[in-house]
Short mmCIF file of C-alpha atoms and ligand atoms in Angstrom, two decimals:
data_model
loop_
_atom_site.label_atom_id
_atom_site.label_comp_id
_atom_site.label_asym_id
_atom_site.label_seq_id
_atom_site.Cartn_x
_atom_site.Cartn_y
_atom_site.Cartn_z
CA UNK A 1070 0.00 0.00 0.00
CA UNK A 1071 1.19 3.50 -0.85
CA UNK A 1072 0.55 6.65 1.18
CA UNK A 1073 -1.69 9.15 -0.62
CA UNK A 1074 -1.44 12.93 -0.50
CA UNK A 1075 -3.27 15.92 -1.92
CA UNK A 1076 -0.51 17.78 -3.72
CA UNK A 1077 -2.41 20.45 -5.60
CA UNK A 1078 -5.75 22.18 -5.95
CA UNK A 1079 -7.19 24.39 -8.67
CA UNK A 1080 -9.93 26.98 -8.86
CA UNK A 1081 -11.71 28.49 -11.84
CA UNK A 1082 -13.84 31.49 -10.85
CA UNK A 1083 -16.59 32.39 -13.36
CA UNK A 1084 -16.36 35.81 -15.02
CA UNK A 1085 -19.55 37.41 -13.65
CA UNK A 1086 -20.53 38.49 -10.13
CA UNK A 1087 -24.17 38.81 -9.11
CA UNK A 1088 -24.63 40.79 -5.90
CA UNK A 1089 -27.60 40.23 -3.63
CA UNK A 1090 -28.86 43.69 -4.64
CA UNK A 1091 -28.82 42.79 -8.34
CA UNK A 1092 -30.40 39.41 -7.69
CA UNK A 1093 -33.22 40.85 -5.58
CA UNK A 1094 -33.90 43.68 -8.07
CA UNK A 1095 -34.32 41.15 -10.88
CA UNK A 1096 -36.43 38.81 -8.75
CA UNK A 1097 -38.69 41.61 -7.58
CA UNK A 1098 -39.14 42.86 -11.15
CA UNK A 1099 -40.28 39.35 -12.06
CA UNK A 1100 -42.67 39.28 -9.08
CA UNK A 1101 -44.15 42.68 -9.93
CA UNK A 1102 -44.63 41.62 -13.56
CA UNK A 1103 -46.26 38.35 -12.55
CA UNK A 1104 -48.59 40.02 -10.06
CA UNK A 1105 -49.63 42.61 -12.67
CA UNK A 1106 -50.26 39.90 -15.24
CA UNK A 1107 -52.38 37.96 -12.74
CA UNK A 1108 -54.04 40.96 -11.10
CA UNK A 1109 -57.58 39.83 -11.97
CA UNK A 1110 -57.04 36.32 -10.54
CA UNK A 1111 -55.40 37.79 -7.45
CA UNK A 1112 -58.33 40.22 -6.95
CA UNK A 1113 -60.81 37.35 -7.36
CA UNK A 1114 -58.91 35.24 -4.83
CA UNK A 1115 -58.11 32.63 -7.50
CA UNK A 1116 -54.34 33.21 -7.21
CA UNK A 1117 -52.07 34.33 -4.42
CA UNK A 1118 -49.74 37.23 -5.18
CA UNK A 1119 -46.04 36.37 -5.27
CA UNK A 1120 -43.97 37.83 -2.42
CA UNK A 1121 -40.83 39.87 -3.01
CA UNK A 1122 -37.36 38.81 -1.94
CA UNK A 1123 -35.10 40.89 0.27
CA UNK A 1124 -31.38 41.47 0.61
CA UNK A 1125 -31.56 41.62 4.38
CA UNK A 1126 -33.28 38.20 4.55
CA UNK A 1127 -30.69 36.60 2.28
CA UNK A 1128 -27.80 38.04 4.26
CA UNK A 1129 -29.31 37.07 7.62
CA UNK A 1130 -30.60 33.61 6.65
CA UNK A 1131 -27.57 32.46 4.67
CA UNK A 1132 -24.53 34.73 5.03
CA UNK A 1133 -24.35 34.91 1.22
CA UNK A 1134 -23.52 38.35 -0.22
CA UNK A 1135 -22.86 37.51 -3.86
CA UNK A 1136 -22.29 34.61 -6.23
CA UNK A 1137 -20.37 34.02 -9.47
CA UNK A 1138 -22.12 32.81 -12.61
CA UNK A 1139 -21.05 31.82 -16.12
CA UNK A 1140 -23.90 33.83 -17.66
CA UNK A 1141 -25.26 36.88 -15.89
CA UNK A 1142 -27.62 38.42 -18.46
CA UNK A 1143 -29.88 35.36 -18.71
CA UNK A 1144 -30.01 34.84 -14.96
CA UNK A 1145 -30.97 38.45 -14.24
CA UNK A 1146 -33.42 38.90 -17.13
CA UNK A 1147 -36.85 38.81 -15.40
CA UNK A 1148 -38.31 37.36 -18.61
CA UNK A 1149 -35.85 34.44 -18.59
CA UNK A 1150 -34.24 33.80 -15.19
CA UNK A 1151 -31.88 31.07 -16.27
CA UNK A 1152 -28.44 31.27 -17.88
CA UNK A 1153 -28.19 31.36 -21.64
CA UNK A 1154 -25.64 28.94 -23.07
CA UNK A 1155 -25.04 28.27 -26.74
CA UNK A 1156 -25.41 24.64 -27.73
CA UNK A 1157 -22.02 23.31 -28.82
CA UNK A 1158 -21.18 20.96 -31.65
CA UNK A 1159 -19.84 17.50 -30.81
CA UNK A 1160 -16.40 18.53 -32.06
CA UNK A 1161 -16.28 21.46 -29.61
CA UNK A 1162 -15.28 21.09 -25.96
CA UNK A 1163 -18.42 20.98 -23.84
CA UNK A 1164 -18.95 23.66 -21.19
CA UNK A 1165 -18.47 21.40 -18.18
CA UNK A 1166 -15.29 19.96 -19.65
CA UNK A 1167 -14.01 23.45 -20.52
CA UNK A 1168 -14.36 24.87 -17.01
CA UNK A 1169 -13.21 21.61 -15.41
CA UNK A 1170 -10.06 21.57 -17.55
CA UNK A 1171 -9.20 25.15 -16.51
CA UNK A 1172 -9.39 24.23 -12.81
CA UNK A 1173 -7.54 20.97 -13.53
CA UNK A 1174 -4.60 22.77 -15.19
CA UNK A 1175 -4.36 25.03 -12.14
CA UNK A 1176 -4.23 22.00 -9.81
CA UNK A 1177 -1.70 20.16 -11.99
CA UNK A 1178 0.55 23.21 -12.10
CA UNK A 1179 0.40 23.58 -8.32
CA UNK A 1180 1.24 19.88 -7.89
CA UNK A 1181 4.01 20.09 -10.53
CA UNK A 1182 2.36 17.36 -12.56
CA UNK A 1183 2.31 16.96 -16.34
CA UNK A 1184 -0.42 15.02 -18.14
CA UNK A 1185 1.92 12.03 -18.38
CA UNK A 1186 2.15 11.85 -14.58
CA UNK A 1187 -1.62 11.44 -14.13
CA UNK A 1188 -3.29 8.04 -14.59
CA UNK A 1189 -6.96 8.77 -13.94
CA UNK A 1190 -9.59 11.51 -13.99
CA UNK A 1191 -12.72 11.57 -11.86
CA UNK A 1192 -15.37 14.17 -12.64
CA UNK A 1193 -17.27 14.55 -9.37
CA UNK A 1194 -20.16 17.02 -9.49
CA UNK A 1195 -23.81 17.44 -8.56
CA UNK A 1196 -24.99 17.40 -12.19
CA UNK A 1197 -23.57 16.10 -15.44
CA UNK A 1198 -24.36 17.94 -18.63
CA UNK A 1199 -25.08 14.74 -20.54
CA UNK A 1200 -25.44 11.03 -19.93
CA UNK A 1201 -22.42 9.88 -21.93
CA UNK A 1202 -19.62 9.82 -22.81
CA UNK A 1203 -18.54 10.56 -19.24
CA UNK A 1204 -17.49 14.16 -18.63
CA UNK A 1205 -14.29 12.82 -17.04
CA UNK A 1206 -13.26 11.16 -20.31
CA UNK A 1207 -13.73 14.40 -22.24
CA UNK A 1208 -11.65 16.27 -19.63
CA UNK A 1209 -9.03 13.50 -19.77
CA UNK A 1210 -8.87 13.92 -23.55
CA UNK A 1211 -8.70 17.73 -23.35
CA UNK A 1212 -5.72 17.48 -21.00
CA UNK A 1213 -3.95 14.68 -22.87
CA UNK A 1214 -4.05 12.29 -19.94
CA UNK A 1215 -3.80 8.52 -20.56
CA UNK A 1216 -5.36 5.89 -18.27
CA UNK A 1217 -9.05 6.06 -17.42
CA UNK A 1218 -11.82 8.42 -16.30
CA UNK A 1219 -15.30 8.18 -14.82
CA UNK A 1220 -18.02 10.41 -13.37
CA UNK A 1221 -19.59 10.32 -9.94
CA UNK A 1222 -22.51 12.29 -8.56
CA UNK A 1223 -23.27 12.46 -4.86
CA UNK A 1224 -24.65 16.03 -4.99
CA UNK A 1225 -22.81 18.37 -2.61
CA UNK A 1226 -20.62 15.54 -1.34
CA UNK A 1227 -19.31 14.58 -4.78
CA UNK A 1228 -15.84 16.08 -4.27
CA UNK A 1229 -15.04 14.28 -1.03
CA UNK A 1230 -16.47 11.03 -2.38
CA UNK A 1231 -14.23 11.53 -5.42
CA UNK A 1232 -11.18 12.17 -3.24
CA UNK A 1233 -11.80 8.86 -1.45
CA UNK A 1234 -11.94 7.00 -4.79
CA UNK A 1235 -8.75 8.76 -5.86
CA UNK A 1236 -6.96 7.99 -2.58
CA UNK A 1237 -8.00 4.33 -2.79
CA UNK A 1238 -6.63 4.05 -6.33
CA UNK A 1239 -3.34 5.67 -5.33
CA UNK A 1240 -2.98 3.54 -2.19
CA UNK A 1241 -3.75 0.35 -4.09
CA UNK A 1242 -1.32 1.27 -6.85
CA UNK A 1243 -3.85 1.31 -9.70
CA UNK A 1244 -2.95 4.96 -10.40
CA UNK A 1245 0.12 7.04 -9.54
CA UNK A 1246 -1.85 10.27 -9.50
CA UNK A 1247 -5.56 10.98 -9.91
CA UNK A 1248 -7.19 14.24 -10.95
CA UNK A 1249 -10.56 14.93 -9.30
CA UNK A 1250 -12.51 17.70 -11.06
CA UNK A 1251 -15.64 19.48 -9.77
CA UNK A 1252 -17.28 21.63 -12.45
CA UNK A 1253 -20.43 22.99 -10.78
CA UNK A 1254 -22.79 24.95 -13.05
CA UNK A 1255 -25.43 25.26 -10.34
CA UNK A 1256 -27.06 28.23 -12.11
CA UNK A 1257 -28.44 25.80 -14.70
CA UNK A 1258 -30.43 23.75 -12.19
CA UNK A 1259 -31.43 26.44 -9.74
CA UNK A 1260 -35.05 27.71 -9.71
CA UNK A 1261 -34.29 31.43 -10.01
CA UNK A 1262 -38.04 32.19 -9.78
CA UNK A 1263 -38.37 30.53 -6.38
CA UNK A 1264 -38.00 33.06 -3.56
CA UNK A 1265 -37.08 30.35 -1.04
CA UNK A 1266 -33.94 29.28 -2.87
CA UNK A 1267 -33.12 31.75 -5.68
CA UNK A 1268 -30.19 33.16 -3.69
CA UNK A 1269 -28.53 29.93 -2.62
CA UNK A 1270 -26.18 28.80 -5.40
CA UNK A 1271 -23.24 29.98 -7.47
CA UNK A 1272 -21.09 28.55 -10.27
CA UNK A 1273 -17.43 27.50 -10.05
CA UNK A 1274 -15.00 24.72 -10.95
CA UNK A 1275 -12.41 23.19 -8.64
CA UNK A 1276 -9.88 20.39 -9.00
CA UNK A 1277 -7.65 18.29 -6.75
CA UNK A 1278 -4.58 16.17 -7.47
CA UNK A 1279 -4.21 13.06 -5.29
CA UNK A 1280 -0.92 11.25 -5.71
CA UNK A 1281 1.59 8.95 -4.04
CA UNK A 1282 3.42 10.55 -1.13
CA UNK A 1283 6.79 9.45 -2.53
CA UNK A 1284 6.27 11.42 -5.76
CA UNK A 1285 4.94 14.60 -4.14
CA UNK A 1286 6.84 17.67 -2.95
CA UNK A 1287 7.11 18.50 0.77
CA UNK A 1288 4.25 20.65 1.97
CA UNK A 1289 1.63 18.34 0.51
CA UNK A 1290 -1.34 17.03 2.52
CA UNK A 1291 -1.20 13.40 3.53
CA UNK A 1292 -4.64 11.80 3.56
CA UNK A 1293 -4.83 10.19 7.01
CA UNK A 1294 -8.31 8.87 6.35
CA UNK A 1295 -11.57 9.30 4.49
CA UNK A 1296 -15.08 8.48 5.64
CA UNK A 1297 -18.29 8.49 3.61
CA UNK A 1298 -21.91 8.14 4.74
CA UNK A 1299 -25.32 8.32 3.07
CA UNK A 1300 -28.87 8.25 4.40
CA UNK A 1301 -31.86 8.57 2.07
CA UNK A 1302 -33.93 11.75 2.26
CA UNK A 1303 -36.37 13.53 -0.09
CA UNK A 1304 -35.64 16.88 1.54
CA UNK A 1305 -33.22 17.89 -1.23
CA UNK A 1306 -34.32 16.56 -4.58
CA UNK A 1307 -34.23 17.15 -8.33
CA UNK A 1308 -36.43 14.90 -10.52
CA UNK A 1309 -34.87 15.87 -13.84
CA UNK A 1310 -33.87 12.73 -15.68
CA UNK A 1311 -33.94 10.56 -18.75
CA UNK A 1312 -37.31 9.00 -17.92
CA UNK A 1313 -39.10 12.39 -17.90
CA UNK A 1314 -40.07 12.25 -21.59
CA UNK A 1315 -41.31 8.67 -21.30
CA UNK A 1316 -43.47 9.69 -18.36
CA UNK A 1317 -44.86 12.54 -20.49
CA UNK A 1318 -43.78 14.82 -17.65
CA UNK A 1319 -43.45 18.58 -18.11
CA UNK A 1320 -39.69 19.21 -18.55
CA UNK A 1321 -40.21 22.70 -17.04
CA UNK A 1322 -42.13 21.50 -13.98
CA UNK A 1323 -40.82 22.86 -10.68
CA UNK A 1324 -39.65 19.46 -9.47
CA UNK A 1325 -37.26 19.16 -12.45
CA UNK A 1326 -34.99 21.72 -10.75
CA UNK A 1327 -33.44 21.92 -7.28
CA UNK A 1328 -36.11 21.63 -4.55
CA UNK A 1329 -35.49 21.55 -0.83
CA UNK A 1330 -37.07 21.74 2.59
CA UNK A 1331 -34.37 24.11 3.80
CA UNK A 1332 -35.33 24.15 7.48
CA UNK A 1333 -35.51 20.36 7.71
CA UNK A 1334 -32.20 20.01 5.89
CA UNK A 1335 -30.65 22.40 8.34
CA UNK A 1336 -32.02 20.60 11.39
CA UNK A 1337 -31.25 17.09 10.21
CA UNK A 1338 -27.91 17.50 8.46
CA UNK A 1339 -26.08 19.59 11.09
CA UNK A 1340 -26.16 16.92 13.83
CA UNK A 1341 -25.40 14.19 11.29
CA UNK A 1342 -22.35 16.09 10.02
CA UNK A 1343 -21.04 16.88 13.51
CA UNK A 1344 -21.46 13.26 14.61
CA UNK A 1345 -19.81 12.03 11.41
CA UNK A 1346 -16.79 14.29 11.85
CA UNK A 1347 -16.38 13.44 15.55
CA UNK A 1348 -16.57 9.70 14.77
CA UNK A 1349 -14.10 9.99 11.92
CA UNK A 1350 -11.55 11.90 13.99
CA UNK A 1351 -11.94 9.47 16.91
CA UNK A 1352 -11.37 6.48 14.61
CA UNK A 1353 -8.04 8.02 13.59
CA UNK A 1354 -7.07 8.90 17.16
CA UNK A 1355 -7.14 12.61 16.37
CA UNK A 1356 -8.49 14.91 19.11
CA UNK A 1357 -10.98 17.49 17.82
CA UNK A 1358 -8.96 20.17 19.62
CA UNK A 1359 -5.89 19.08 17.64
CA UNK A 1360 -7.56 19.91 14.32
CA UNK A 1361 -5.99 23.13 13.18
CA UNK A 1362 -8.58 23.90 10.49
CA UNK A 1363 -12.02 22.72 9.32
CA UNK A 1364 -12.69 23.27 5.62
CA UNK A 1365 -16.42 22.73 5.77
CA UNK A 1366 -19.08 22.52 3.08
CA UNK A 1367 -20.26 26.03 2.26
CA UNK A 1368 -24.06 26.08 2.14
CA UNK A 1369 -25.07 28.37 4.95
CA UNK A 1370 -23.07 30.35 7.51
CA UNK A 1371 -25.26 29.39 10.47
CA UNK A 1372 -25.02 25.73 9.42
CA UNK A 1373 -21.22 25.82 9.47
CA UNK A 1374 -21.19 27.63 12.80
CA UNK A 1375 -23.56 25.07 14.30
CA UNK A 1376 -21.52 22.08 13.07
CA UNK A 1377 -18.29 23.63 14.35
CA UNK A 1378 -19.92 24.62 17.67
CA UNK A 1379 -21.05 21.05 18.24
CA UNK A 1380 -17.49 19.87 17.65
CA UNK A 1381 -15.58 22.55 19.54
CA UNK A 1382 -18.13 23.44 22.23
CA UNK A 1383 -17.87 27.11 21.20
CA UNK A 1384 -18.13 29.31 18.14
CA UNK A 1385 -15.34 28.72 15.61
CA UNK A 1386 -13.08 31.56 14.52
CA UNK A 1387 -12.69 32.35 10.83
CA UNK A 1388 -9.18 30.94 11.19
CA UNK A 1389 -10.51 27.58 12.43
CA UNK A 1390 -13.41 27.27 9.97
CA UNK A 1391 -12.89 29.69 7.07
CA UNK A 1392 -15.92 30.96 5.19
CA UNK A 1393 -16.03 31.48 1.44
CA UNK A 1394 -19.81 31.25 0.93
CA UNK A 1395 -20.20 35.02 1.42
CA UNK A 1396 -18.28 35.45 -1.86
CA UNK A 1397 -19.23 32.26 -3.76
CA UNK A 1398 -22.62 31.21 -2.26
CA UNK A 1399 -23.24 27.45 -2.20
CA UNK A 1400 -21.18 25.94 -5.02
CA UNK A 1401 -22.42 22.40 -4.30
CA UNK A 1402 -19.51 19.95 -4.09
CA UNK A 1403 -16.85 22.61 -4.74
CA UNK A 1404 -17.42 24.66 -1.56
CA UNK A 1405 -15.15 22.85 0.88
CA UNK A 1406 -12.50 22.53 -1.85
CA UNK A 1407 -12.52 26.30 -2.44
CA UNK A 1408 -12.08 26.80 1.32
CA UNK A 1409 -9.16 24.32 1.30
CA UNK A 1410 -7.66 25.94 -1.82
CA UNK A 1411 -7.84 29.47 -0.43
CA UNK A 1412 -7.08 28.85 3.23
CA UNK A 1413 -4.27 26.37 3.82
CA UNK A 1414 -0.99 28.06 2.87
CA UNK A 1415 -0.41 29.36 6.41
CA UNK A 1416 -0.52 25.93 8.08
CA UNK A 1417 2.77 24.36 9.15
CA UNK A 1418 4.21 20.88 8.59
CA UNK A 1419 2.48 18.48 11.00
CA UNK A 1420 -0.74 20.53 11.18
CA UNK A 1421 -3.92 18.49 10.82
CA UNK A 1422 -7.09 19.62 9.07
CA UNK A 1423 -10.41 18.22 7.94
CA UNK A 1424 -12.32 18.70 4.69
CA UNK A 1425 -16.01 17.87 4.99
CA UNK A 1426 -18.97 18.20 2.65
CA UNK A 1427 -22.62 17.40 3.20
CA UNK A 1428 -25.82 17.68 1.21
CA UNK A 1429 -28.43 15.88 -0.84
CA UNK A 1430 -28.82 12.17 -0.35
CA UNK A 1431 -28.33 12.89 2.49
CA UNK A 1432 -24.60 12.45 2.01
CA UNK A 1433 -21.53 13.32 4.07
CA UNK A 1434 -17.88 12.89 3.15
CA UNK A 1435 -14.84 13.77 5.24
CA UNK A 1436 -11.13 13.74 4.50
CA UNK A 1437 -8.57 14.16 7.31
CA UNK A 1438 -5.25 15.56 6.10
CA UNK A 1439 -1.88 16.38 7.68
CA UNK A 1440 0.69 18.69 6.14
CA UNK A 1441 3.95 16.97 5.20
N1 CO8 B 1895 -36.74 36.96 0.92
C1 CO8 B 1895 -37.49 37.33 1.99
N2 CO8 B 1895 -38.12 36.45 2.78
C2 CO8 B 1895 -37.97 35.14 2.49
C3 CO8 B 1895 -37.22 34.70 1.39
C4 CO8 B 1895 -36.60 35.66 0.59
N3 CO8 B 1895 -35.83 35.33 -0.47
N4 CO8 B 1895 -37.26 33.33 1.35
C5 CO8 B 1895 -38.03 32.95 2.39
N5 CO8 B 1895 -38.47 34.03 3.07
C6 CO8 B 1895 -39.33 34.06 4.26
C7 CO8 B 1895 -40.22 32.83 4.32
O1 CO8 B 1895 -41.41 33.03 3.57
C8 CO8 B 1895 -40.48 32.72 5.81
O2 CO8 B 1895 -41.49 33.62 6.16
P1 CO8 B 1895 -42.56 33.22 7.31
O3 CO8 B 1895 -41.72 33.03 8.54
O4 CO8 B 1895 -43.47 34.39 7.33
O5 CO8 B 1895 -43.18 31.94 6.85
C9 CO8 B 1895 -39.17 33.23 6.44
O6 CO8 B 1895 -38.53 33.99 5.41
C10 CO8 B 1895 -38.27 32.11 6.88
O7 CO8 B 1895 -38.11 31.17 5.81
P2 CO8 B 1895 -37.31 29.83 5.97
O8 CO8 B 1895 -37.78 29.11 7.18
O9 CO8 B 1895 -37.32 29.08 4.66
O10 CO8 B 1895 -35.84 30.43 6.19
P3 CO8 B 1895 -34.61 29.77 6.90
O11 CO8 B 1895 -34.24 30.62 8.03
O12 CO8 B 1895 -34.74 28.30 7.11
O13 CO8 B 1895 -33.46 29.96 5.79
C11 CO8 B 1895 -32.31 28.62 4.14
C12 CO8 B 1895 -33.59 29.35 4.51
C13 CO8 B 1895 -31.21 29.66 3.95
C14 CO8 B 1895 -32.55 27.90 2.84
C15 CO8 B 1895 -31.88 27.65 5.25
O14 CO8 B 1895 -32.96 26.85 5.65
C16 CO8 B 1895 -30.76 26.73 4.82
O15 CO8 B 1895 -29.68 27.15 4.46
N6 CO8 B 1895 -30.96 25.41 4.91
C17 CO8 B 1895 -29.96 24.42 4.54
C18 CO8 B 1895 -29.82 24.43 3.07
C19 CO8 B 1895 -28.81 23.44 2.59
O16 CO8 B 1895 -27.72 23.32 3.08
N7 CO8 B 1895 -29.17 22.73 1.57
C20 CO8 B 1895 -28.24 21.85 0.99
C21 CO8 B 1895 -28.55 21.84 -0.41
S1 CO8 B 1895 -27.14 21.76 -1.35
C22 CO8 B 1895 -26.89 20.18 -2.02
O17 CO8 B 1895 -26.99 19.15 -1.47
C23 CO8 B 1895 -26.51 20.17 -3.44
C24 CO8 B 1895 -27.67 19.88 -4.28
C25 CO8 B 1895 -27.28 19.93 -5.68
C26 CO8 B 1895 -26.97 21.31 -6.14
C27 CO8 B 1895 -28.12 21.96 -6.78
C28 CO8 B 1895 -27.69 23.22 -7.47
C29 CO8 B 1895 -28.86 24.05 -8.01
#
């Protein structure tokens, strides 16, 4: 068995920022238009007026102040409220592969790895843009990597689940280095017309290189252990799928986009995540107090504070559990990887940290790392 390390991470930030103010202005324009168009039904009591969104609610309920998107005009157009992407020919690189490859090159450069050093690619994300061929194989081809590639989807936990698969391959010797890519175009499956969730998500792509410890430079992050858990829940769900047309279902129906019972998710997932992390650390003989940094999933500020409070018995500092969701919003599986990418350079050799993601499924994945 080989020892596995994370030796590089990459981040591709989309070109457009949408502030809460811009988001709310567009949403409220949509609401006003809808209420005007349905004024007669509303007056007759046949329809309920739509309620406006508010910046102060979004800030208070989530901690999110802005998000990045790959297309801003389509998202903010009250007549459209979804990104506008041009369909690409089969001989063009697809959008998910394009943004994934940018993040991947960043990670490979940081790890000092050329395409010839990498033996496998895992595309781990909460949605795939097509059924096949696997996105990972297209990314592998775009980067000139030999070996093999495959996709996995465990919603917001995809990245940590992917890191475990990568670490297992490296430890077992079936790959010298594995590239895990997380292209998250959440704007394409977010219901921008739904006041309860229109503010939650943002786009991004991240990537991680997992390789053998003996080929990596000092200052890498040895993977001391990984732990995955799933427990079925309908509280976060998206029914979009290949059977829709056979069921004669409306492809634009609300349930074909992200739907959640946010309060229930909050209440049920926080204790599960805290328990999961505590159990994982205990199994490795690592005291919670000895964990220098928690790179947690970035869905909601209060959620992260609650998970960390359950672990530490007090509120975490920004240094202990860094927050990036104020800038990026919830980027599904990429959130904890962005936190790890942005906030690890200051840790010293021997410092221990924990990457953890949680979300739909329910699913939880944790990775305990120690700096070499
Ligand atoms: N503006 C103003 N008021 C609002 C708004 C708004 N935009 N939205 C709701 N309100 C009102 C409600 O109507 C309600 O009013 P009242 O009390 O009069 O009924 C009040 O505000 C409170 O509403 P909520 O109870 O819904 O508000 P919460 O305090 O619970 O906050 C959150 C809502 C922020 C959604 C919170 O519940 C939360 O963060 N929950 C956890 C969410 C989470 O982590 N989900 C994980 C999903 S991510 C995942 O697994 C990946 C899936 C795949 C990616 C999909 C990409 C698209």
